[in-house]
PDB file of C-alpha atoms in Angstrom:
ATOM      1  CA  MET A  19     151.957  35.574 108.062  1.00 95.00           C
ATOM      2  CA  LYS A  20     151.971  37.832 104.866  1.00 98.00           C
ATOM      3  CA  LEU A  21     150.720  36.300 101.430  1.00 98.00           C
ATOM      4  CA  VAL A  22     151.981  37.748  98.397  1.00 98.00           C
ATOM      5  CA  ILE A  23     149.482  38.218  94.842  1.00 98.00           C
ATOM      6  CA  LEU A  24     150.817  38.176  91.516  1.00 98.00           C
ATOM      7  CA  CYS A  25     148.996  40.920  90.006  1.00 96.00           C
ATOM      8  CA  GLY A  26     150.897  41.966  86.459  1.00 90.00           C
ATOM      9  CA  GLY A  27     149.890  39.804  84.129  1.00 87.00           C
ATOM     10  CA  GLN A  28     148.042  41.048  80.770  1.00 82.00           C
ATOM     11  CA  GLY A  29     145.742  38.076  80.558  1.00 75.00           C
ATOM     12  CA  THR A  30     145.724  37.679  76.538  1.00 76.00           C
ATOM     13  CA  ARG A  31     143.451  34.881  77.008  1.00 75.00           C
ATOM     14  CA  PHE A  32     140.806  37.077  78.098  1.00 81.00           C
ATOM     15  CA  ARG A  33     141.034  40.241  75.937  1.00 75.00           C
ATOM     16  CA  GLU A  34     137.499  40.670  75.933  1.00 80.00           C
ATOM     17  CA  GLU A  35     137.644  42.560  79.363  1.00 79.00           C
ATOM     18  CA  THR A  36     141.745  42.431  79.950  1.00 81.00           C
ATOM     19  CA  GLU A  37     141.754  44.937  77.076  1.00 83.00           C
ATOM     20  CA  PHE A  38     140.272  47.915  79.911  1.00 86.00           C
ATOM     21  CA  ARG A  39     141.648  46.486  83.387  1.00 89.00           C
ATOM     22  CA  PRO A  40     143.639  44.623  84.825  1.00 93.00           C
ATOM     23  CA  LYS A  41     142.483  40.310  85.095  1.00 94.00           C
ATOM     24  CA  PRO A  42     142.095  40.431  89.255  1.00 96.00           C
ATOM     25  CA  MET A  43     140.377  43.557  88.956  1.00 96.00           C
ATOM     26  CA  ILE A  44     137.120  41.684  86.667  1.00 96.00           C
ATOM     27  CA  GLU A  45     134.090  41.406  89.153  1.00 96.00           C
ATOM     28  CA  ILE A  46     132.345  38.379  89.909  1.00 97.00           C
ATOM     29  CA  GLY A  47     129.116  39.247  92.280  1.00 97.00           C
ATOM     30  CA  GLY A  48     130.425  42.893  91.955  1.00 95.00           C
ATOM     31  CA  ARG A  49     133.744  42.383  93.758  1.00 96.00           C
ATOM     32  CA  PRO A  50     137.057  42.218  91.701  1.00 97.00           C
ATOM     33  CA  ILE A  51     137.379  38.607  91.844  1.00 98.00           C
ATOM     34  CA  LEU A  52     141.408  39.964  93.579  1.00 98.00           C
ATOM     35  CA  TRP A  53     139.019  40.528  97.010  1.00 98.00           C
ATOM     36  CA  HIS A  54     137.131  37.228  96.655  1.00 98.00           C
ATOM     37  CA  ILE A  55     140.814  35.927  96.632  1.00 98.00           C
ATOM     38  CA  MET A  56     141.676  38.106  99.578  1.00 98.00           C
ATOM     39  CA  LYS A  57     138.056  36.944 101.969  1.00 98.00           C
ATOM     40  CA  LEU A  58     139.069  33.342 101.343  1.00 98.00           C
ATOM     41  CA  TYR A  59     142.504  34.210 103.028  1.00 98.00           C
ATOM     42  CA  THR A  60     141.270  36.320 105.574  1.00 98.00           C
ATOM     43  CA  HIS A  61     138.910  33.750 106.662  1.00 97.00           C
ATOM     44  CA  HIS A  62     141.793  32.054 107.435  1.00 97.00           C
ATOM     45  CA  ASN A  63     143.574  34.525 109.415  1.00 97.00           C
ATOM     46  CA  VAL A  64     145.971  36.133 106.999  1.00 98.00           C
ATOM     47  CA  THR A  65     145.385  39.927 106.198  1.00 97.00           C
ATOM     48  CA  ASP A  66     149.270  41.128 105.428  1.00 98.00           C
ATOM     49  CA  PHE A  67     148.734  41.585 101.680  1.00 98.00           C
ATOM     50  CA  VAL A  68     152.085  42.226  98.523  1.00 98.00           C
ATOM     51  CA  LEU A  69     149.990  42.817  95.834  1.00 98.00           C
ATOM     52  CA  CYS A  70     152.870  42.517  92.804  1.00 98.00           C
ATOM     53  CA  LEU A  71     151.420  45.329  90.212  1.00 97.00           C
ATOM     54  CA  GLY A  72     152.141  45.463  86.417  1.00 95.00           C
ATOM     55  CA  TYR A  73     149.928  45.802  83.580  1.00 94.00           C
ATOM     56  CA  LYS A  74     147.402  47.734  84.531  1.00 94.00           C
ATOM     57  CA  GLY A  75     148.389  48.193  87.656  1.00 95.00           C
ATOM     58  CA  TYR A  76     146.583  51.299  88.929  1.00 96.00           C
ATOM     59  CA  ALA A  77     143.182  49.917  88.660  1.00 96.00           C
ATOM     60  CA  ILE A  78     144.392  48.205  91.338  1.00 97.00           C
ATOM     61  CA  LYS A  79     146.104  50.847  93.622  1.00 97.00           C
ATOM     62  CA  GLU A  80     143.108  53.333  92.813  1.00 96.00           C
ATOM     63  CA  PHE A  81     140.497  50.387  94.169  1.00 96.00           C
ATOM     64  CA  PHE A  82     142.365  50.290  97.591  1.00 96.00           C
ATOM     65  CA  PHE A  83     143.051  53.830  97.920  1.00 95.00           C
ATOM     66  CA  ASN A  84     139.210  54.982  97.558  1.00 94.00           C
ATOM     67  CA  TYR A  85     138.024  51.621  99.020  1.00 94.00           C
ATOM     68  CA  GLU A  86     136.869  53.974 102.351  1.00 93.00           C
ATOM     69  CA  MET A  87     134.858  56.033 100.333  1.00 92.00           C
ATOM     70  CA  ARG A  88     133.174  53.175  98.668  1.00 91.00           C
ATOM     71  CA  THR A  89     132.340  50.958 101.095  1.00 92.00           C
ATOM     72  CA  LYS A  90     131.409  53.469 103.989  1.00 92.00           C
ATOM     73  CA  ASP A  91     129.319  55.989 104.962  1.00 94.00           C
ATOM     74  CA  PHE A  92     130.581  59.343 105.275  1.00 94.00           C
ATOM     75  CA  THR A  93     129.796  62.745 105.921  1.00 96.00           C
ATOM     76  CA  VAL A  94     131.804  65.838 103.556  1.00 95.00           C
ATOM     77  CA  TYR A  95     132.414  69.438 105.994  1.00 95.00           C
ATOM     78  CA  LEU A  96     132.257  71.672 103.253  1.00 95.00           C
ATOM     79  CA  GLY A  97     134.851  75.398 104.126  1.00 92.00           C
ATOM     80  CA  ARG A  98     137.826  76.372 105.266  1.00 87.00           C
ATOM     81  CA  GLU A  99     137.299  73.821 107.577  1.00 86.00           C
ATOM     82  CA  GLY A 100     136.224  70.973 106.288  1.00 90.00           C
ATOM     83  CA  GLY A 101     136.542  67.759 106.329  1.00 93.00           C
ATOM     84  CA  VAL A 102     135.348  63.364 106.051  1.00 93.00           C
ATOM     85  CA  LYS A 103     134.117  61.616 108.913  1.00 94.00           C
ATOM     86  CA  TYR A 104     132.732  58.240 107.919  1.00 92.00           C
ATOM     87  CA  ARG A 105     129.815  57.097 109.594  1.00 91.00           C
ATOM     88  CA  SER A 106     130.423  52.872 109.649  1.00 91.00           C
ATOM     89  CA  ASP A 107     132.997  50.049 108.881  1.00 89.00           C
ATOM     90  CA  HIS A 108     133.797  47.443 106.190  1.00 91.00           C
ATOM     91  CA  GLU A 109     134.392  43.765 107.238  1.00 91.00           C
ATOM     92  CA  GLU A 110     137.983  44.644 105.745  1.00 94.00           C
ATOM     93  CA  THR A 111     138.843  46.446 109.024  1.00 90.00           C
ATOM     94  CA  GLY A 112     142.451  45.520 109.873  1.00 93.00           C
ATOM     95  CA  TRP A 113     143.688  44.320 105.884  1.00 96.00           C
ATOM     96  CA  SER A 114     147.185  45.566 105.396  1.00 97.00           C
ATOM     97  CA  VAL A 115     147.495  45.912 100.995  1.00 98.00           C
ATOM     98  CA  THR A 116     151.382  46.523 100.135  1.00 98.00           C
ATOM     99  CA  LEU A 117     150.965  47.979  96.532  1.00 98.00           C
ATOM    100  CA  ALA A 118     154.087  47.337  94.196  1.00 98.00           C
ATOM    101  CA  GLU A 119     155.333  48.081  90.920  1.00 97.00           C
ATOM    102  CA  THR A 120     156.838  45.067  89.713  1.00 97.00           C
ATOM    103  CA  GLY A 121     157.509  45.690  86.048  1.00 95.00           C
ATOM    104  CA  GLU A 122     154.864  45.963  83.191  1.00 92.00           C
ATOM    105  CA  SER A 123     156.921  42.897  81.582  1.00 91.00           C
ATOM    106  CA  ALA A 124     158.098  40.986  83.531  1.00 96.00           C
ATOM    107  CA  LEU A 125     157.521  37.321  84.246  1.00 96.00           C
ATOM    108  CA  THR A 126     155.930  35.755  87.752  1.00 97.00           C
ATOM    109  CA  GLY A 127     159.170  35.083  89.331  1.00 97.00           C
ATOM    110  CA  ALA A 128     160.808  38.068  88.436  1.00 97.00           C
ATOM    111  CA  ARG A 129     157.904  40.190  89.874  1.00 97.00           C
ATOM    112  CA  LEU A 130     158.223  37.737  93.329  1.00 98.00           C
ATOM    113  CA  ARG A 131     161.870  38.658  93.827  1.00 97.00           C
ATOM    114  CA  ARG A 132     161.141  42.195  93.470  1.00 97.00           C
ATOM    115  CA  VAL A 133     159.082  42.125  96.708  1.00 97.00           C
ATOM    116  CA  ARG A 134     161.915  40.728  98.131  1.00 96.00           C
ATOM    117  CA  LYS A 135     162.260  44.039 100.248  1.00 96.00           C
ATOM    118  CA  TYR A 136     158.332  43.422 101.513  1.00 97.00           C
ATOM    119  CA  LEU A 137     158.951  40.280 102.933  1.00 97.00           C
ATOM    120  CA  ASP A 138     160.366  39.769 106.493  1.00 93.00           C
ATOM    121  CA  GLU A 139     159.163  36.678 107.973  1.00 95.00           C
ATOM    122  CA  GLN A 140     160.201  33.443 107.223  1.00 96.00           C
ATOM    123  CA  THR A 141     157.184  32.071 105.713  1.00 98.00           C
ATOM    124  CA  PHE A 142     154.952  33.338 103.430  1.00 98.00           C
ATOM    125  CA  CYS A 143     152.017  32.392 101.141  1.00 98.00           C
ATOM    126  CA  LEU A 144     151.998  32.837  97.242  1.00 98.00           C
ATOM    127  CA  THR A 145     149.197  32.681  94.999  1.00 98.00           C
ATOM    128  CA  TYR A 146     147.533  33.976  91.591  1.00 97.00           C
ATOM    129  CA  GLY A 147     145.356  36.935  90.943  1.00 97.00           C
ATOM    130  CA  ASP A 148     142.829  34.974  89.142  1.00 95.00           C
ATOM    131  CA  GLY A 149     141.821  31.896  90.860  1.00 95.00           C
ATOM    132  CA  VAL A 150     139.933  30.282  93.714  1.00 96.00           C
ATOM    133  CA  GLY A 151     138.500  27.598  95.480  1.00 96.00           C
ATOM    134  CA  ASP A 152     137.711  26.231  98.579  1.00 96.00           C
ATOM    135  CA  ILE A 153     141.067  26.285  99.922  1.00 97.00           C
ATOM    136  CA  ASN A 154     141.779  25.519 103.577  1.00 97.00           C
ATOM    137  CA  ILE A 155     144.882  27.554 104.010  1.00 98.00           C
ATOM    138  CA  LYS A 156     145.209  26.937 107.461  1.00 98.00           C
ATOM    139  CA  GLU A 157     146.164  23.420 106.605  1.00 97.00           C
ATOM    140  CA  LEU A 158     147.949  24.076 103.863  1.00 98.00           C
ATOM    141  CA  ILE A 159     150.725  26.318 106.257  1.00 98.00           C
ATOM    142  CA  GLN A 160     150.442  23.297 108.901  1.00 98.00           C
ATOM    143  CA  PHE A 161     151.242  20.971 106.096  1.00 98.00           C
ATOM    144  CA  HIS A 162     153.935  23.195 104.613  1.00 98.00           C
ATOM    145  CA  GLN A 163     155.409  24.100 108.086  1.00 97.00           C
ATOM    146  CA  SER A 164     155.427  20.040 109.703  1.00 97.00           C
ATOM    147  CA  HIS A 165     157.957  18.902 106.301  1.00 96.00           C
ATOM    148  CA  GLY A 166     160.587  21.854 106.594  1.00 95.00           C
ATOM    149  CA  LYS A 167     160.932  21.824 103.043  1.00 97.00           C
ATOM    150  CA  LEU A 168     161.441  25.343 100.858  1.00 98.00           C
ATOM    151  CA  GLY A 169     158.476  25.076  99.076  1.00 98.00           C
ATOM    152  CA  THR A 170     154.640  23.860  99.067  1.00 98.00           C
ATOM    153  CA  VAL A 171     152.136  24.154  95.989  1.00 97.00           C
ATOM    154  CA  THR A 172     148.717  22.777  96.211  1.00 97.00           C
ATOM    155  CA  GLY A 173     147.952  20.347  93.444  1.00 94.00           C
ATOM    156  CA  VAL A 174     144.567  20.171  92.286  1.00 91.00           C
ATOM    157  CA  ARG A 175     142.514  17.995  89.271  1.00 81.00           C
ATOM    158  CA  PRO A 176     141.410  20.249  86.535  1.00 69.00           C
ATOM    159  CA  PRO A 177     141.354  19.491  83.179  1.00 54.00           C
ATOM    160  CA  GLY A 178     145.330  19.556  81.820  1.00 46.00           C
ATOM    161  CA  ARG A 179     146.437  22.690  80.921  1.00 52.00           C
ATOM    162  CA  PHE A 180     148.810  23.747  83.781  1.00 54.00           C
ATOM    163  CA  GLY A 181     151.998  23.101  85.097  1.00 58.00           C
ATOM    164  CA  GLU A 182     151.665  18.802  86.284  1.00 64.00           C
ATOM    165  CA  LEU A 183     153.253  17.772  89.380  1.00 72.00           C
ATOM    166  CA  GLN A 184     154.878  14.356  89.097  1.00 73.00           C
ATOM    167  CA  THR A 185     154.667  13.124  92.602  1.00 76.00           C
ATOM    168  CA  GLN A 186     155.910  10.730  95.194  1.00 80.00           C
ATOM    169  CA  GLY A 187     153.838  10.752  98.353  1.00 82.00           C
ATOM    170  CA  TYR A 188     153.744  14.525  99.218  1.00 83.00           C
ATOM    171  CA  LYS A 189     157.290  14.902  97.537  1.00 88.00           C
ATOM    172  CA  VAL A 190     157.166  16.740  93.929  1.00 83.00           C
ATOM    173  CA  ASN A 191     159.864  14.850  92.054  1.00 81.00           C
ATOM    174  CA  ALA A 192     159.359  17.055  88.976  1.00 80.00           C
ATOM    175  CA  PHE A 193     157.713  20.073  88.249  1.00 76.00           C
ATOM    176  CA  ALA A 194     156.270  20.102  84.211  1.00 69.00           C
ATOM    177  CA  GLU A 195     155.026  24.023  82.514  1.00 66.00           C
ATOM    178  CA  LYS A 196     151.867  22.989  80.700  1.00 58.00           C
ATOM    179  CA  PRO A 197     152.131  19.606  79.186  1.00 54.00           C
ATOM    180  CA  GLN A 198     150.148  18.832  76.674  1.00 48.00           C
ATOM    181  CA  VAL A 199     148.768  15.495  78.533  1.00 47.00           C
ATOM    182  CA  THR A 200     148.607  15.570  81.648  1.00 50.00           C
ATOM    183  CA  GLU A 201     146.591  12.657  84.652  1.00 54.00           C
ATOM    184  CA  GLY A 202     147.984  13.850  87.743  1.00 74.00           C
ATOM    185  CA  LEU A 203     148.037  16.373  90.280  1.00 86.00           C
ATOM    186  CA  ILE A 204     148.055  20.028  88.851  1.00 89.00           C
ATOM    187  CA  ASN A 205     149.617  23.457  90.068  1.00 92.00           C
ATOM    188  CA  GLY A 206     146.390  24.945  91.648  1.00 93.00           C
ATOM    189  CA  GLY A 207     148.846  27.792  93.203  1.00 94.00           C
ATOM    190  CA  PHE A 208     147.976  28.823  96.439  1.00 97.00           C
ATOM    191  CA  PHE A 209     151.760  27.992  97.152  1.00 98.00           C
ATOM    192  CA  VAL A 210     153.557  27.965 101.308  1.00 98.00           C
ATOM    193  CA  PHE A 211     157.772  29.668 100.460  1.00 98.00           C
ATOM    194  CA  GLU A 212     159.771  29.827 102.652  1.00 98.00           C
ATOM    195  CA  ARG A 213     162.377  32.616 102.694  1.00 96.00           C
ATOM    196  CA  GLU A 214     165.739  30.997 101.534  1.00 97.00           C
ATOM    197  CA  PHE A 215     163.635  30.102  98.396  1.00 98.00           C
ATOM    198  CA  LEU A 216     163.384  34.032  96.810  1.00 96.00           C
ATOM    199  CA  ASP A 217     167.626  33.963  97.326  1.00 94.00           C
ATOM    200  CA  ARG A 218     168.140  30.368  96.012  1.00 96.00           C
ATOM    201  CA  TYR A 219     166.177  30.393  93.122  1.00 97.00           C
ATOM    202  CA  LEU A 220     165.246  33.729  92.158  1.00 97.00           C
ATOM    203  CA  ASP A 221     166.750  36.548  90.117  1.00 93.00           C
ATOM    204  CA  ASP A 222     165.709  39.678  89.030  1.00 91.00           C
ATOM    205  CA  ARG A 223     165.836  39.202  85.216  1.00 94.00           C
ATOM    206  CA  ASP A 224     162.171  39.992  83.259  1.00 95.00           C
ATOM    207  CA  ASP A 225     161.480  36.955  81.937  1.00 95.00           C
ATOM    208  CA  LEU A 226     162.006  34.383  84.510  1.00 97.00           C
ATOM    209  CA  SER A 227     159.159  32.708  85.015  1.00 96.00           C
ATOM    210  CA  LEU A 228     158.640  30.673  88.594  1.00 97.00           C
ATOM    211  CA  GLU A 229     156.702  28.062  86.859  1.00 95.00           C
ATOM    212  CA  ARG A 230     159.866  26.947  84.619  1.00 94.00           C
ATOM    213  CA  GLU A 231     163.551  26.840  86.046  1.00 95.00           C
ATOM    214  CA  PRO A 232     162.568  28.502  90.163  1.00 97.00           C
ATOM    215  CA  LEU A 233     160.042  25.265  90.243  1.00 97.00           C
ATOM    216  CA  GLN A 234     162.144  22.710  88.125  1.00 96.00           C
ATOM    217  CA  ARG A 235     164.868  23.643  90.211  1.00 96.00           C
ATOM    218  CA  LEU A 236     163.017  23.418  93.496  1.00 97.00           C
ATOM    219  CA  ALA A 237     161.246  19.933  92.933  1.00 96.00           C
ATOM    220  CA  ALA A 238     164.854  18.245  91.572  1.00 96.00           C
ATOM    221  CA  ASP A 239     166.744  19.271  94.429  1.00 97.00           C
ATOM    222  CA  GLY A 240     163.697  18.171  96.840  1.00 96.00           C
ATOM    223  CA  GLU A 241     162.310  20.977  98.164  1.00 97.00           C
ATOM    224  CA  LEU A 242     159.211  21.326  96.954  1.00 97.00           C
ATOM    225  CA  MET A 243     156.328  19.517  98.345  1.00 97.00           C
ATOM    226  CA  VAL A 244     152.301  19.027  97.207  1.00 96.00           C
ATOM    227  CA  TRP A 245     149.606  19.900  99.155  1.00 96.00           C
ATOM    228  CA  PRO A 246     146.639  17.800  97.685  1.00 94.00           C
ATOM    229  CA  HIS A 247     143.306  19.476  97.481  1.00 94.00           C
ATOM    230  CA  GLN A 248     140.396  17.917  96.656  1.00 89.00           C
ATOM    231  CA  GLY A 249     137.841  20.156  96.748  1.00 91.00           C
ATOM    232  CA  PHE A 250     136.325  22.736  94.386  1.00 92.00           C
ATOM    233  CA  TRP A 251     139.174  25.194  92.437  1.00 94.00           C
ATOM    234  CA  GLN A 252     138.633  27.317  89.109  1.00 93.00           C
ATOM    235  CA  PRO A 253     141.081  29.857  87.866  1.00 93.00           C
ATOM    236  CA  MET A 254     139.103  32.449  85.268  1.00 93.00           C
ATOM    237  CA  ASP A 255     141.213  32.297  82.319  1.00 89.00           C
ATOM    238  CA  THR A 256     138.438  33.173  80.148  1.00 91.00           C
ATOM    239  CA  TYR A 257     134.994  34.434  79.598  1.00 92.00           C
ATOM    240  CA  ARG A 258     133.389  31.014  80.087  1.00 91.00           C
ATOM    241  CA  GLU A 259     134.941  30.534  83.177  1.00 93.00           C
ATOM    242  CA  TRP A 260     134.230  34.018  84.006  1.00 94.00           C
ATOM    243  CA  LYS A 261     130.849  32.778  83.366  1.00 94.00           C
ATOM    244  CA  LEU A 262     130.304  29.630  85.267  1.00 93.00           C
ATOM    245  CA  LEU A 263     132.374  31.341  88.650  1.00 95.00           C
ATOM    246  CA  GLU A 264     129.515  34.713  88.250  1.00 96.00           C
ATOM    247  CA  GLY A 265     126.653  32.065  87.853  1.00 96.00           C
ATOM    248  CA  LEU A 266     128.061  29.909  91.233  1.00 95.00           C
ATOM    249  CA  TRP A 267     127.726  33.259  92.431  1.00 97.00           C
ATOM    250  CA  GLN A 268     124.715  35.020  91.836  1.00 97.00           C
ATOM    251  CA  THR A 269     122.986  31.194  92.527  1.00 95.00           C
ATOM    252  CA  GLY A 270     124.239  31.271  96.242  1.00 95.00           C
ATOM    253  CA  HIS A 271     126.391  28.237  95.781  1.00 94.00           C
ATOM    254  CA  ALA A 272     130.047  29.677  95.331  1.00 96.00           C
ATOM    255  CA  PRO A 273     132.325  27.022  97.306  1.00 95.00           C
ATOM    256  CA  TRP A 274     135.377  29.416  97.706  1.00 97.00           C
ATOM    257  CA  LYS A 275     132.732  31.692  99.781  1.00 97.00           C
ATOM    258  CA  VAL A 276     133.999  30.297 103.132  1.00 96.00           C
ATOM    259  CA  TRP A 277     133.615  33.382 104.818  1.00 95.00           C
ATOM    260  CA  GLU A 278     130.640  34.891 106.315  1.00 84.00           C
TER     261      GLU A 278
END
């Protein structure tokens, strides 16, 4: 199964860092948060990634293009017949990473629509490139496959500044983008969709936000289900939130590190 990661936003609430690099490349423990997200999914046997690039996307391209050099021992043979021989391996062997330019100013719905050509399976995962959690991806996928609807969103319960989910059992009745006050589950990302969602609910408009019209319509049509997550979940939108995640990693108590 493929995972689409939304990596193109400008990260305006974290301008002290995103002025120089895209938010998914901000490091926790010396590795980009994007890498942490990919390691989480790899633990659950999802190793085929499609990255939706936009703002400063070249930094993400350079990171993966030079990944072997960054992570392996190697010998360089100089001269006319020279070359490079890698002397070690890394734990990310087997990853497939497609880096797709989806527009400098496009919103999330447009970005997802523009990688449609790379999604050749019926079901795919989607998440944001700036949040981590101890999400059981395998159970999330199994839940999605059990209910037969077009979409599943992971619902979490942190502070109320994200899209609130009005639910009835496992069914999402309404999707409200960033309400001022919230008491219920909120959009934690970590979605699973059927490919039909791309054709019926998305188009190519730059200003198409996934969290507004598409998900609101999907919920109104009874095609969006919620998978409640009671464990750790934390976005990284500000320096304060980065400091929290970095501190957890440095003390060896990072709940999202489910891999060995």
